[in-house]
């Protein structure tokens, strides 16, 4: 099965990714909203404030381009010998999707429905900044067909939020979660960031108290990473803030896992906990299981049929490329067998379900024996599953398996 997906209408054949081995399995769509009211100091995502964009791009020009990209992509899938894929999951991320408002996010989902069939029971998630939500916002999203809300909380401590340059006030994330549940949303996620300079154990405990009081059925918790080129990295380099301490990060992770597990939220991926199987983020599971997804919007990445491509980053260039009649891809690659194996090990070992031993090479199987001997993993039903200690050292486990 092959089909040509052109990065641009003028690109020569040699520059076009070829979809291969796409068999119509679970399929997701990620939509990237590149707009933010302010730039958080730790963030290196492809986002832009209104001041940075000026008149070169706007939410309306972005939405027009998004509709064009989805229509072009749908036409490419329609040329496949298999049926056009039904969309099992949608994830609208950013950036700050909630800046589009309820009506804007409804238009995003309408644009997907107009070009791809939504599978029955599809999971439809949008990220939201607590400060740009309201009871009316959540009611509009539920009416539009969204099924899941992910709220950026980061911390309940005001001084931690200040270090991160977050604009929402302490307590607003929990209030937003309560509003979303009252509107009728069953599945809600709160994001935490731990290990911020100046954060104390008491600060983290207060954040966990707030999360559990909110009654959400999913929590994501990520250690702070100081990314090159960010305002936070510049402060660390100048000595204004200390770099995150690895021992502290390990202790904080253990603290989070203990509290969430005791509250009935079990880990299913190293940084994610859910109250039930149905509360797990199916869209993200598609990434970790190396499924197929289309990424739409500036800078979005796609992976379909063993081919990966990524869009141009700037919203104005993105809109220009789509207006030219083609997909706005900046580049692409067809994964080799070795690359696919590396990704499979790197991603799947992070899951509680573990990595099937049968998928490891002979060298990988020998490395797995070393990991097990070190107490970092165990065998469960012919799968390599990380131990509690192994989760703390997951990146090291991956390196060992791939050496």
mmCIF file of C-alpha atoms in Angstrom:
data_model
loop_
_atom_site.group_PDB
_atom_site.id
_atom_site.type_symbol
_atom_site.label_atom_id
_atom_site.label_comp_id
_atom_site.label_asym_id
_atom_site.label_seq_id
_atom_site.Cartn_x
_atom_site.Cartn_y
_atom_site.Cartn_z
ATOM 1 C CA UNK A 1 0.000 0.000 0.000
ATOM 2 C CA UNK A 2 1.504 3.309 -0.996
ATOM 3 C CA UNK A 3 0.335 6.859 -1.357
ATOM 4 C CA UNK A 4 2.142 10.117 -1.979
ATOM 5 C CA UNK A 5 1.791 12.920 0.554
ATOM 6 C CA UNK A 6 3.460 16.040 -0.809
ATOM 7 C CA UNK A 7 5.037 18.618 1.510
ATOM 8 C CA UNK A 8 4.177 21.261 -1.059
ATOM 9 C CA UNK A 9 2.538 21.307 -4.440
ATOM 10 C CA UNK A 10 5.816 22.329 -6.058
ATOM 11 C CA UNK A 11 8.017 19.691 -4.405
ATOM 12 C CA UNK A 12 9.665 17.137 -6.699
ATOM 13 C CA UNK A 13 8.847 13.458 -6.233
ATOM 14 C CA UNK A 14 12.158 12.791 -4.454
ATOM 15 C CA UNK A 15 11.128 15.209 -1.705
ATOM 16 C CA UNK A 16 7.766 13.616 -1.020
ATOM 17 C CA UNK A 17 7.188 11.129 1.814
ATOM 18 C CA UNK A 18 5.635 7.820 0.767
ATOM 19 C CA UNK A 19 3.106 6.276 3.114
ATOM 20 C CA UNK A 20 3.800 2.560 3.355
ATOM 21 C CA UNK A 21 2.397 -0.300 5.393
ATOM 22 C CA UNK A 22 -0.568 1.743 6.584
ATOM 23 C CA UNK A 23 -3.177 -0.838 7.397
ATOM 24 C CA UNK A 24 -6.025 1.207 8.817
ATOM 25 C CA UNK A 25 -5.343 0.588 12.541
ATOM 26 C CA UNK A 26 -6.076 3.069 15.368
ATOM 27 C CA UNK A 27 -5.566 6.592 14.086
ATOM 28 C CA UNK A 28 -5.284 9.916 15.896
ATOM 29 C CA UNK A 29 -5.155 13.584 14.960
ATOM 30 C CA UNK A 30 -3.104 16.118 16.896
ATOM 31 C CA UNK A 31 -3.864 19.816 16.326
ATOM 32 C CA UNK A 32 -1.242 22.358 17.375
ATOM 33 C CA UNK A 33 -2.510 25.767 18.489
ATOM 34 C CA UNK A 34 0.568 28.031 18.511
ATOM 35 C CA UNK A 35 -0.855 30.965 20.481
ATOM 36 C CA UNK A 36 -0.057 31.987 24.059
ATOM 37 C CA UNK A 37 -0.932 35.101 26.049
ATOM 38 C CA UNK A 38 2.565 35.149 27.573
ATOM 39 C CA UNK A 39 5.652 32.968 27.254
ATOM 40 C CA UNK A 40 6.456 30.741 30.236
ATOM 41 C CA UNK A 41 10.130 30.853 31.191
ATOM 42 C CA UNK A 42 10.667 27.076 30.989
ATOM 43 C CA UNK A 43 8.807 26.463 27.715
ATOM 44 C CA UNK A 44 10.551 25.668 24.422
ATOM 45 C CA UNK A 45 7.392 24.664 22.520
ATOM 46 C CA UNK A 46 6.519 26.198 19.173
ATOM 47 C CA UNK A 47 4.400 29.037 20.553
ATOM 48 C CA UNK A 48 3.989 32.752 19.894
ATOM 49 C CA UNK A 49 2.476 35.698 21.722
ATOM 50 C CA UNK A 50 0.428 38.330 19.913
ATOM 51 C CA UNK A 51 3.321 40.772 20.220
ATOM 52 C CA UNK A 52 5.717 38.310 18.588
ATOM 53 C CA UNK A 53 3.359 37.646 15.668
ATOM 54 C CA UNK A 54 2.206 41.189 15.036
ATOM 55 C CA UNK A 55 -0.005 41.186 11.950
ATOM 56 C CA UNK A 56 1.701 38.192 10.300
ATOM 57 C CA UNK A 57 -0.742 35.638 11.701
ATOM 58 C CA UNK A 58 -3.899 35.424 13.776
ATOM 59 C CA UNK A 59 -6.199 32.727 15.162
ATOM 60 C CA UNK A 60 -8.475 33.234 12.161
ATOM 61 C CA UNK A 61 -5.691 32.859 9.569
ATOM 62 C CA UNK A 62 -4.460 29.808 11.484
ATOM 63 C CA UNK A 63 -7.939 28.249 11.484
ATOM 64 C CA UNK A 64 -8.330 28.860 7.753
ATOM 65 C CA UNK A 65 -4.966 27.196 7.112
ATOM 66 C CA UNK A 66 -5.813 24.312 9.450
ATOM 67 C CA UNK A 67 -8.966 23.580 7.487
ATOM 68 C CA UNK A 68 -6.952 23.597 4.273
ATOM 69 C CA UNK A 69 -4.295 21.256 5.669
ATOM 70 C CA UNK A 70 -6.909 18.797 6.953
ATOM 71 C CA UNK A 71 -8.699 18.791 3.598
ATOM 72 C CA UNK A 72 -5.457 18.148 1.686
ATOM 73 C CA UNK A 73 -4.423 15.382 4.085
ATOM 74 C CA UNK A 74 -7.843 13.758 3.856
ATOM 75 C CA UNK A 75 -7.573 13.710 0.054
ATOM 76 C CA UNK A 76 -4.199 11.957 0.340
ATOM 77 C CA UNK A 77 -5.641 9.307 2.659
ATOM 78 C CA UNK A 78 -8.607 8.870 0.333
ATOM 79 C CA UNK A 79 -6.140 7.806 -2.371
ATOM 80 C CA UNK A 80 -5.003 4.843 -0.260
ATOM 81 C CA UNK A 81 -6.303 1.415 -1.297
ATOM 82 C CA UNK A 82 -7.654 0.982 2.235
ATOM 83 C CA UNK A 83 -10.668 2.835 3.601
ATOM 84 C CA UNK A 84 -10.102 6.353 4.855
ATOM 85 C CA UNK A 85 -9.101 6.015 8.496
ATOM 86 C CA UNK A 86 -11.661 6.735 11.189
ATOM 87 C CA UNK A 87 -10.247 9.018 13.849
ATOM 88 C CA UNK A 88 -10.099 7.249 17.219
ATOM 89 C CA UNK A 89 -8.556 10.132 19.144
ATOM 90 C CA UNK A 90 -8.180 13.894 18.784
ATOM 91 C CA UNK A 91 -5.820 15.982 20.916
ATOM 92 C CA UNK A 92 -5.770 19.784 20.651
ATOM 93 C CA UNK A 93 -2.570 21.075 22.254
ATOM 94 C CA UNK A 94 -0.290 24.035 22.205
ATOM 95 C CA UNK A 95 0.308 26.704 23.085
ATOM 96 C CA UNK A 96 -2.933 27.615 24.770
ATOM 97 C CA UNK A 97 -5.932 26.170 22.905
ATOM 98 C CA UNK A 98 -8.363 27.729 25.381
ATOM 99 C CA UNK A 99 -7.412 31.167 24.009
ATOM 100 C CA UNK A 100 -9.569 30.226 21.007
ATOM 101 C CA UNK A 101 -12.602 30.153 23.280
ATOM 102 C CA UNK A 102 -15.328 27.548 23.236
ATOM 103 C CA UNK A 103 -16.600 28.566 19.796
ATOM 104 C CA UNK A 104 -13.101 28.501 18.296
ATOM 105 C CA UNK A 105 -12.383 25.025 19.646
ATOM 106 C CA UNK A 106 -15.771 23.872 18.377
ATOM 107 C CA UNK A 107 -14.710 25.046 14.903
ATOM 108 C CA UNK A 108 -11.504 23.024 15.193
ATOM 109 C CA UNK A 109 -13.456 19.847 15.896
ATOM 110 C CA UNK A 110 -15.946 20.682 13.136
ATOM 111 C CA UNK A 111 -13.024 21.021 10.701
ATOM 112 C CA UNK A 112 -11.878 17.505 11.604
ATOM 113 C CA UNK A 113 -15.385 16.094 11.258
ATOM 114 C CA UNK A 114 -15.727 17.764 7.851
ATOM 115 C CA UNK A 115 -12.635 15.961 6.524
ATOM 116 C CA UNK A 116 -12.204 12.709 8.480
ATOM 117 C CA UNK A 117 -14.784 10.334 9.948
ATOM 118 C CA UNK A 118 -14.799 10.239 13.747
ATOM 119 C CA UNK A 119 -14.981 6.720 15.157
ATOM 120 C CA UNK A 120 -17.819 5.947 17.586
ATOM 121 C CA UNK A 121 -16.628 6.678 21.105
ATOM 122 C CA UNK A 122 -13.667 8.743 19.916
ATOM 123 C CA UNK A 123 -11.642 10.405 22.656
ATOM 124 C CA UNK A 124 -11.444 14.177 22.064
ATOM 125 C CA UNK A 125 -9.113 16.141 24.344
ATOM 126 C CA UNK A 126 -8.135 19.777 24.558
ATOM 127 C CA UNK A 127 -5.503 21.368 26.739
ATOM 128 C CA UNK A 128 -6.586 24.502 28.591
ATOM 129 C CA UNK A 129 -4.999 27.204 30.705
ATOM 130 C CA UNK A 130 -7.155 27.588 33.841
ATOM 131 C CA UNK A 131 -7.208 31.381 33.463
ATOM 132 C CA UNK A 132 -8.873 31.240 30.053
ATOM 133 C CA UNK A 133 -11.712 28.915 31.072
ATOM 134 C CA UNK A 134 -15.126 29.340 32.635
ATOM 135 C CA UNK A 135 -18.270 27.268 33.268
ATOM 136 C CA UNK A 136 -19.655 28.536 29.946
ATOM 137 C CA UNK A 137 -16.426 27.534 28.164
ATOM 138 C CA UNK A 138 -16.650 23.955 29.425
ATOM 139 C CA UNK A 139 -20.345 23.692 28.619
ATOM 140 C CA UNK A 140 -19.636 24.804 25.042
ATOM 141 C CA UNK A 141 -16.851 22.220 24.668
ATOM 142 C CA UNK A 142 -19.029 19.397 25.938
ATOM 143 C CA UNK A 143 -21.780 20.414 23.532
ATOM 144 C CA UNK A 144 -19.246 20.536 20.675
ATOM 145 C CA UNK A 145 -18.185 16.926 21.295
ATOM 146 C CA UNK A 146 -15.052 17.159 23.453
ATOM 147 C CA UNK A 147 -14.786 14.305 25.945
ATOM 148 C CA UNK A 148 -11.659 15.120 27.948
ATOM 149 C CA UNK A 149 -10.009 18.230 29.424
ATOM 150 C CA UNK A 150 -6.328 18.602 30.340
ATOM 151 C CA UNK A 151 -5.567 21.571 32.588
ATOM 152 C CA UNK A 152 -2.109 23.016 33.161
ATOM 153 C CA UNK A 153 -1.724 23.373 36.918
ATOM 154 C CA UNK A 154 2.053 22.950 37.454
ATOM 155 C CA UNK A 155 1.929 23.876 41.164
ATOM 156 C CA UNK A 156 -0.311 25.192 43.904
ATOM 157 C CA UNK A 157 2.513 27.357 45.298
ATOM 158 C CA UNK A 158 2.487 30.960 44.132
ATOM 159 C CA UNK A 159 6.273 31.389 44.336
ATOM 160 C CA UNK A 160 6.797 28.239 42.223
ATOM 161 C CA UNK A 161 4.409 29.533 39.572
ATOM 162 C CA UNK A 162 6.327 32.808 39.574
ATOM 163 C CA UNK A 163 9.634 31.033 38.881
ATOM 164 C CA UNK A 164 7.937 29.218 35.985
ATOM 165 C CA UNK A 165 6.429 32.498 34.711
ATOM 166 C CA UNK A 166 2.958 30.969 34.871
ATOM 167 C CA UNK A 167 0.127 33.474 34.766
ATOM 168 C CA UNK A 168 -2.639 31.583 36.559
ATOM 169 C CA UNK A 169 -3.271 32.065 40.247
ATOM 170 C CA UNK A 170 -2.968 29.293 42.842
ATOM 171 C CA UNK A 171 -6.297 27.544 43.225
ATOM 172 C CA UNK A 172 -7.617 28.453 39.787
ATOM 173 C CA UNK A 173 -6.667 25.083 38.265
ATOM 174 C CA UNK A 174 -8.659 23.202 40.898
ATOM 175 C CA UNK A 175 -11.602 25.576 40.454
ATOM 176 C CA UNK A 176 -11.477 25.009 36.694
ATOM 177 C CA UNK A 177 -11.458 21.237 37.192
ATOM 178 C CA UNK A 178 -14.518 21.518 39.423
ATOM 179 C CA UNK A 179 -16.250 23.649 36.775
ATOM 180 C CA UNK A 180 -15.421 21.129 34.051
ATOM 181 C CA UNK A 181 -16.806 18.262 36.092
ATOM 182 C CA UNK A 182 -19.953 20.252 36.865
ATOM 183 C CA UNK A 183 -20.380 20.850 33.124
ATOM 184 C CA UNK A 184 -20.451 17.079 32.613
ATOM 185 C CA UNK A 185 -16.865 16.071 31.798
ATOM 186 C CA UNK A 186 -16.023 12.646 33.173
ATOM 187 C CA UNK A 187 -12.350 12.607 32.198
ATOM 188 C CA UNK A 188 -10.108 15.371 33.526
ATOM 189 C CA UNK A 189 -6.335 15.680 33.766
ATOM 190 C CA UNK A 190 -4.180 18.034 35.810
ATOM 191 C CA UNK A 191 -0.532 18.596 34.833
ATOM 192 C CA UNK A 192 2.124 19.031 37.513
ATOM 193 C CA UNK A 193 5.755 20.103 37.182
ATOM 194 C CA UNK A 194 8.051 19.150 40.052
ATOM 195 C CA UNK A 195 11.614 20.093 40.924
ATOM 196 C CA UNK A 196 11.317 23.830 40.249
ATOM 197 C CA UNK A 197 14.064 25.832 42.010
ATOM 198 C CA UNK A 198 12.693 26.950 45.372
ATOM 199 C CA UNK A 199 10.008 24.259 45.547
ATOM 200 C CA UNK A 200 9.891 22.518 48.934
ATOM 201 C CA UNK A 201 8.422 19.194 50.006
ATOM 202 C CA UNK A 202 5.608 21.157 51.620
ATOM 203 C CA UNK A 203 4.930 22.944 48.325
ATOM 204 C CA UNK A 204 4.668 19.627 46.506
ATOM 205 C CA UNK A 205 2.429 18.179 49.209
ATOM 206 C CA UNK A 206 0.135 21.203 48.902
ATOM 207 C CA UNK A 207 -0.027 20.690 45.138
ATOM 208 C CA UNK A 208 -0.888 17.021 45.582
ATOM 209 C CA UNK A 209 -3.529 17.915 48.171
ATOM 210 C CA UNK A 210 -5.083 20.283 45.658
ATOM 211 C CA UNK A 211 -4.978 17.724 42.838
ATOM 212 C CA UNK A 212 -6.681 15.074 44.944
ATOM 213 C CA UNK A 213 -9.259 17.564 46.212
ATOM 214 C CA UNK A 214 -10.153 18.378 42.604
ATOM 215 C CA UNK A 215 -11.364 14.817 42.054
ATOM 216 C CA UNK A 216 -9.714 14.378 38.647
ATOM 217 C CA UNK A 217 -9.248 10.879 37.222
ATOM 218 C CA UNK A 218 -5.863 11.514 35.577
ATOM 219 C CA UNK A 219 -2.636 13.232 36.634
ATOM 220 C CA UNK A 220 0.501 13.928 34.604
ATOM 221 C CA UNK A 221 3.641 14.869 36.534
ATOM 222 C CA UNK A 222 6.870 15.911 34.817
ATOM 223 C CA UNK A 223 10.227 16.836 36.294
ATOM 224 C CA UNK A 224 11.382 20.311 35.348
ATOM 225 C CA UNK A 225 13.791 20.220 32.422
ATOM 226 C CA UNK A 226 15.902 23.295 31.746
ATOM 227 C CA UNK A 227 15.704 23.568 27.958
ATOM 228 C CA UNK A 228 18.375 25.440 26.017
ATOM 229 C CA UNK A 229 17.261 28.811 24.724
ATOM 230 C CA UNK A 230 14.597 29.416 27.366
ATOM 231 C CA UNK A 231 14.470 32.266 29.872
ATOM 232 C CA UNK A 232 14.840 29.709 32.660
ATOM 233 C CA UNK A 233 18.027 28.324 31.098
ATOM 234 C CA UNK A 234 19.490 31.833 30.930
ATOM 235 C CA UNK A 235 18.732 32.395 34.630
ATOM 236 C CA UNK A 236 20.363 29.084 35.562
ATOM 237 C CA UNK A 237 23.403 29.880 33.414
ATOM 238 C CA UNK A 238 23.789 33.285 35.090
ATOM 239 C CA UNK A 239 23.551 31.688 38.522
ATOM 240 C CA UNK A 240 20.273 33.400 39.386
ATOM 241 C CA UNK A 241 18.591 30.031 39.917
ATOM 242 C CA UNK A 242 20.042 26.614 40.768
ATOM 243 C CA UNK A 243 19.705 23.756 38.314
ATOM 244 C CA UNK A 244 17.248 21.013 39.342
ATOM 245 C CA UNK A 245 18.897 18.476 41.647
ATOM 246 C CA UNK A 246 18.661 14.850 40.432
ATOM 247 C CA UNK A 247 18.360 13.418 43.948
ATOM 248 C CA UNK A 248 15.602 15.882 44.785
ATOM 249 C CA UNK A 249 13.785 15.022 41.554
ATOM 250 C CA UNK A 250 13.920 11.311 42.409
ATOM 251 C CA UNK A 251 12.566 11.965 45.887
ATOM 252 C CA UNK A 252 9.781 14.160 44.531
ATOM 253 C CA UNK A 253 8.785 11.517 41.969
ATOM 254 C CA UNK A 254 8.587 8.879 44.714
ATOM 255 C CA UNK A 255 6.499 11.268 46.819
ATOM 256 C CA UNK A 256 4.086 11.871 43.919
ATOM 257 C CA UNK A 257 3.756 8.174 43.085
ATOM 258 C CA UNK A 258 3.117 7.229 46.707
ATOM 259 C CA UNK A 259 0.379 9.824 47.176
ATOM 260 C CA UNK A 260 -1.363 9.163 43.880
ATOM 261 C CA UNK A 261 -1.214 5.386 44.261
ATOM 262 C CA UNK A 262 -2.695 5.605 47.764
ATOM 263 C CA UNK A 263 -5.512 7.726 46.328
ATOM 264 C CA UNK A 264 -6.337 5.085 43.707
ATOM 265 C CA UNK A 265 -4.541 6.542 40.695
ATOM 266 C CA UNK A 266 -2.165 3.944 39.265
ATOM 267 C CA UNK A 267 0.757 4.629 36.965
ATOM 268 C CA UNK A 268 0.382 3.403 33.393
ATOM 269 C CA UNK A 269 3.275 5.395 31.910
ATOM 270 C CA UNK A 270 6.267 6.714 33.817
ATOM 271 C CA UNK A 271 4.823 10.244 34.098
ATOM 272 C CA UNK A 272 1.101 9.465 34.015
ATOM 273 C CA UNK A 273 -1.413 8.092 36.508
ATOM 274 C CA UNK A 274 -5.092 7.209 35.981
ATOM 275 C CA UNK A 275 -7.950 6.123 38.227
ATOM 276 C CA UNK A 276 -9.298 3.553 35.742
ATOM 277 C CA UNK A 277 -8.350 2.038 32.398
ATOM 278 C CA UNK A 278 -10.918 4.283 30.695
ATOM 279 C CA UNK A 279 -9.290 7.336 32.272
ATOM 280 C CA UNK A 280 -5.981 6.701 30.510
ATOM 281 C CA UNK A 281 -5.194 9.093 27.674
ATOM 282 C CA UNK A 282 -5.778 6.958 24.586
ATOM 283 C CA UNK A 283 -4.235 9.557 22.307
ATOM 284 C CA UNK A 284 -0.923 9.578 24.149
ATOM 285 C CA UNK A 285 -0.988 5.787 24.337
ATOM 286 C CA UNK A 286 -1.023 5.927 20.549
ATOM 287 C CA UNK A 287 2.308 7.762 20.653
ATOM 288 C CA UNK A 288 3.874 5.351 23.142
ATOM 289 C CA UNK A 289 2.606 2.341 21.177
ATOM 290 C CA UNK A 290 3.982 3.884 17.949
ATOM 291 C CA UNK A 291 0.581 4.157 16.356
ATOM 292 C CA UNK A 292 -0.435 6.314 13.405
ATOM 293 C CA UNK A 293 -1.354 9.951 13.782
ATOM 294 C CA UNK A 294 -1.645 13.082 11.697
ATOM 295 C CA UNK A 295 -0.220 16.261 13.199
ATOM 296 C CA UNK A 296 -1.910 19.426 11.913
ATOM 297 C CA UNK A 297 -0.828 22.994 12.583
ATOM 298 C CA UNK A 298 2.498 24.867 12.689
ATOM 299 C CA UNK A 299 5.367 22.630 13.767
ATOM 300 C CA UNK A 300 3.155 19.562 14.259
ATOM 301 C CA UNK A 301 4.686 16.109 13.697
ATOM 302 C CA UNK A 302 2.993 13.153 11.995
ATOM 303 C CA UNK A 303 3.714 9.424 11.934
ATOM 304 C CA UNK A 304 1.820 7.300 9.425
ATOM 305 C CA UNK A 305 2.723 3.958 7.917
ATOM 306 C CA UNK A 306 6.375 4.064 8.942
ATOM 307 C CA UNK A 307 6.869 7.631 7.668
ATOM 308 C CA UNK A 308 7.357 10.685 9.871
ATOM 309 C CA UNK A 309 7.088 14.302 8.744
ATOM 310 C CA UNK A 310 6.931 17.696 10.449
ATOM 311 C CA UNK A 311 5.382 21.010 9.489
ATOM 312 C CA UNK A 312 7.018 24.402 9.107
ATOM 313 C CA UNK A 313 6.990 26.187 12.453
ATOM 314 C CA UNK A 314 5.984 29.802 11.937
ATOM 315 C CA UNK A 315 2.206 30.360 11.645
ATOM 316 C CA UNK A 316 2.603 32.790 8.730
ATOM 317 C CA UNK A 317 4.800 30.384 6.714
ATOM 318 C CA UNK A 318 2.436 27.577 7.595
ATOM 319 C CA UNK A 319 -0.557 29.505 6.241
ATOM 320 C CA UNK A 320 1.360 30.463 3.083
ATOM 321 C CA UNK A 321 2.307 26.846 2.374
ATOM 322 C CA UNK A 322 -1.266 25.633 2.788
ATOM 323 C CA UNK A 323 -2.577 28.472 0.611
ATOM 324 C CA UNK A 324 -0.177 27.230 -2.075
ATOM 325 C CA UNK A 325 -2.190 24.028 -2.332
ATOM 326 C CA UNK A 326 0.016 21.493 -0.552
ATOM 327 C CA UNK A 327 0.804 20.115 2.850
ATOM 328 C CA UNK A 328 3.037 22.419 4.920
ATOM 329 C CA UNK A 329 5.732 19.828 5.677
ATOM 330 C CA UNK A 330 9.248 21.105 6.337
ATOM 331 C CA UNK A 331 10.827 17.649 6.099
ATOM 332 C CA UNK A 332 10.195 13.928 6.330
ATOM 333 C CA UNK A 333 11.883 10.614 6.903
ATOM 334 C CA UNK A 334 11.031 6.953 6.345
ATOM 335 C CA UNK A 335 12.132 5.068 9.437
ATOM 336 C CA UNK A 336 14.644 2.281 8.959
ATOM 337 C CA UNK A 337 14.196 -1.004 10.787
ATOM 338 C CA UNK A 338 16.888 0.030 13.287
ATOM 339 C CA UNK A 339 15.237 3.403 13.913
ATOM 340 C CA UNK A 340 11.843 1.781 14.388
ATOM 341 C CA UNK A 341 13.373 -0.678 16.867
ATOM 342 C CA UNK A 342 15.025 2.139 18.833
ATOM 343 C CA UNK A 343 11.748 4.024 19.085
ATOM 344 C CA UNK A 344 9.854 0.899 20.080
ATOM 345 C CA UNK A 345 12.230 0.195 22.955
ATOM 346 C CA UNK A 346 12.472 3.843 24.026
ATOM 347 C CA UNK A 347 8.713 4.382 24.178
ATOM 348 C CA UNK A 348 7.198 1.033 25.102
ATOM 349 C CA UNK A 349 9.476 0.341 28.053
ATOM 350 C CA UNK A 350 7.941 3.397 29.768
ATOM 351 C CA UNK A 351 4.524 1.721 29.883
ATOM 352 C CA UNK A 352 3.271 -0.345 32.810
ATOM 353 C CA UNK A 353 2.280 -3.038 30.329
ATOM 354 C CA UNK A 354 5.980 -3.285 29.498
ATOM 355 C CA UNK A 355 8.051 -4.256 26.483
ATOM 356 C CA UNK A 356 7.474 -7.725 24.960
ATOM 357 C CA UNK A 357 10.688 -9.725 25.266
ATOM 358 C CA UNK A 358 10.018 -11.224 21.843
ATOM 359 C CA UNK A 359 10.549 -7.780 20.297
ATOM 360 C CA UNK A 360 14.092 -7.455 21.643
ATOM 361 C CA UNK A 361 17.105 -8.378 19.552
ATOM 362 C CA UNK A 362 19.468 -11.018 20.994
ATOM 363 C CA UNK A 363 21.727 -8.196 22.224
ATOM 364 C CA UNK A 364 18.714 -6.433 23.697
ATOM 365 C CA UNK A 365 17.659 -9.623 25.503
ATOM 366 C CA UNK A 366 21.117 -9.931 27.068
ATOM 367 C CA UNK A 367 20.924 -6.276 28.106
ATOM 368 C CA UNK A 368 17.487 -6.942 29.622
ATOM 369 C CA UNK A 369 19.060 -9.643 31.821
ATOM 370 C CA UNK A 370 21.504 -7.023 33.142
ATOM 371 C CA UNK A 371 18.695 -4.576 33.812
ATOM 372 C CA UNK A 372 16.777 -7.256 35.696
ATOM 373 C CA UNK A 373 19.874 -8.224 37.706
ATOM 374 C CA UNK A 374 20.257 -4.557 38.707
ATOM 375 C CA UNK A 375 16.694 -4.509 40.027
ATOM 376 C CA UNK A 376 15.489 -1.984 37.456
ATOM 377 C CA UNK A 377 12.985 -4.254 35.728
ATOM 378 C CA UNK A 378 11.225 -7.592 36.104
ATOM 379 C CA UNK A 379 9.563 -10.128 33.839
ATOM 380 C CA UNK A 380 5.774 -10.138 33.840
ATOM 381 C CA UNK A 381 3.988 -12.393 31.338
ATOM 382 C CA UNK A 382 6.951 -12.367 28.941
ATOM 383 C CA UNK A 383 7.232 -8.592 29.121
ATOM 384 C CA UNK A 384 9.968 -6.416 30.576
ATOM 385 C CA UNK A 385 8.326 -4.118 33.126
ATOM 386 C CA UNK A 386 10.105 -1.362 35.057
ATOM 387 C CA UNK A 387 10.316 -1.655 38.821
ATOM 388 C CA UNK A 388 9.701 1.371 41.032
ATOM 389 C CA UNK A 389 13.449 2.054 41.024
ATOM 390 C CA UNK A 390 13.581 1.444 37.287
ATOM 391 C CA UNK A 391 11.038 4.172 36.673
ATOM 392 C CA UNK A 392 13.383 6.646 38.337
ATOM 393 C CA UNK A 393 16.136 5.528 35.959
ATOM 394 C CA UNK A 394 14.029 4.857 32.866
ATOM 395 C CA UNK A 395 16.337 6.758 30.506
ATOM 396 C CA UNK A 396 19.287 4.726 31.739
ATOM 397 C CA UNK A 397 17.348 1.501 31.214
ATOM 398 C CA UNK A 398 16.670 2.514 27.617
ATOM 399 C CA UNK A 399 20.346 3.287 27.020
ATOM 400 C CA UNK A 400 21.336 -0.115 28.389
ATOM 401 C CA UNK A 401 18.797 -1.950 26.229
ATOM 402 C CA UNK A 402 20.025 -0.152 23.115
ATOM 403 C CA UNK A 403 23.783 -0.395 23.756
#
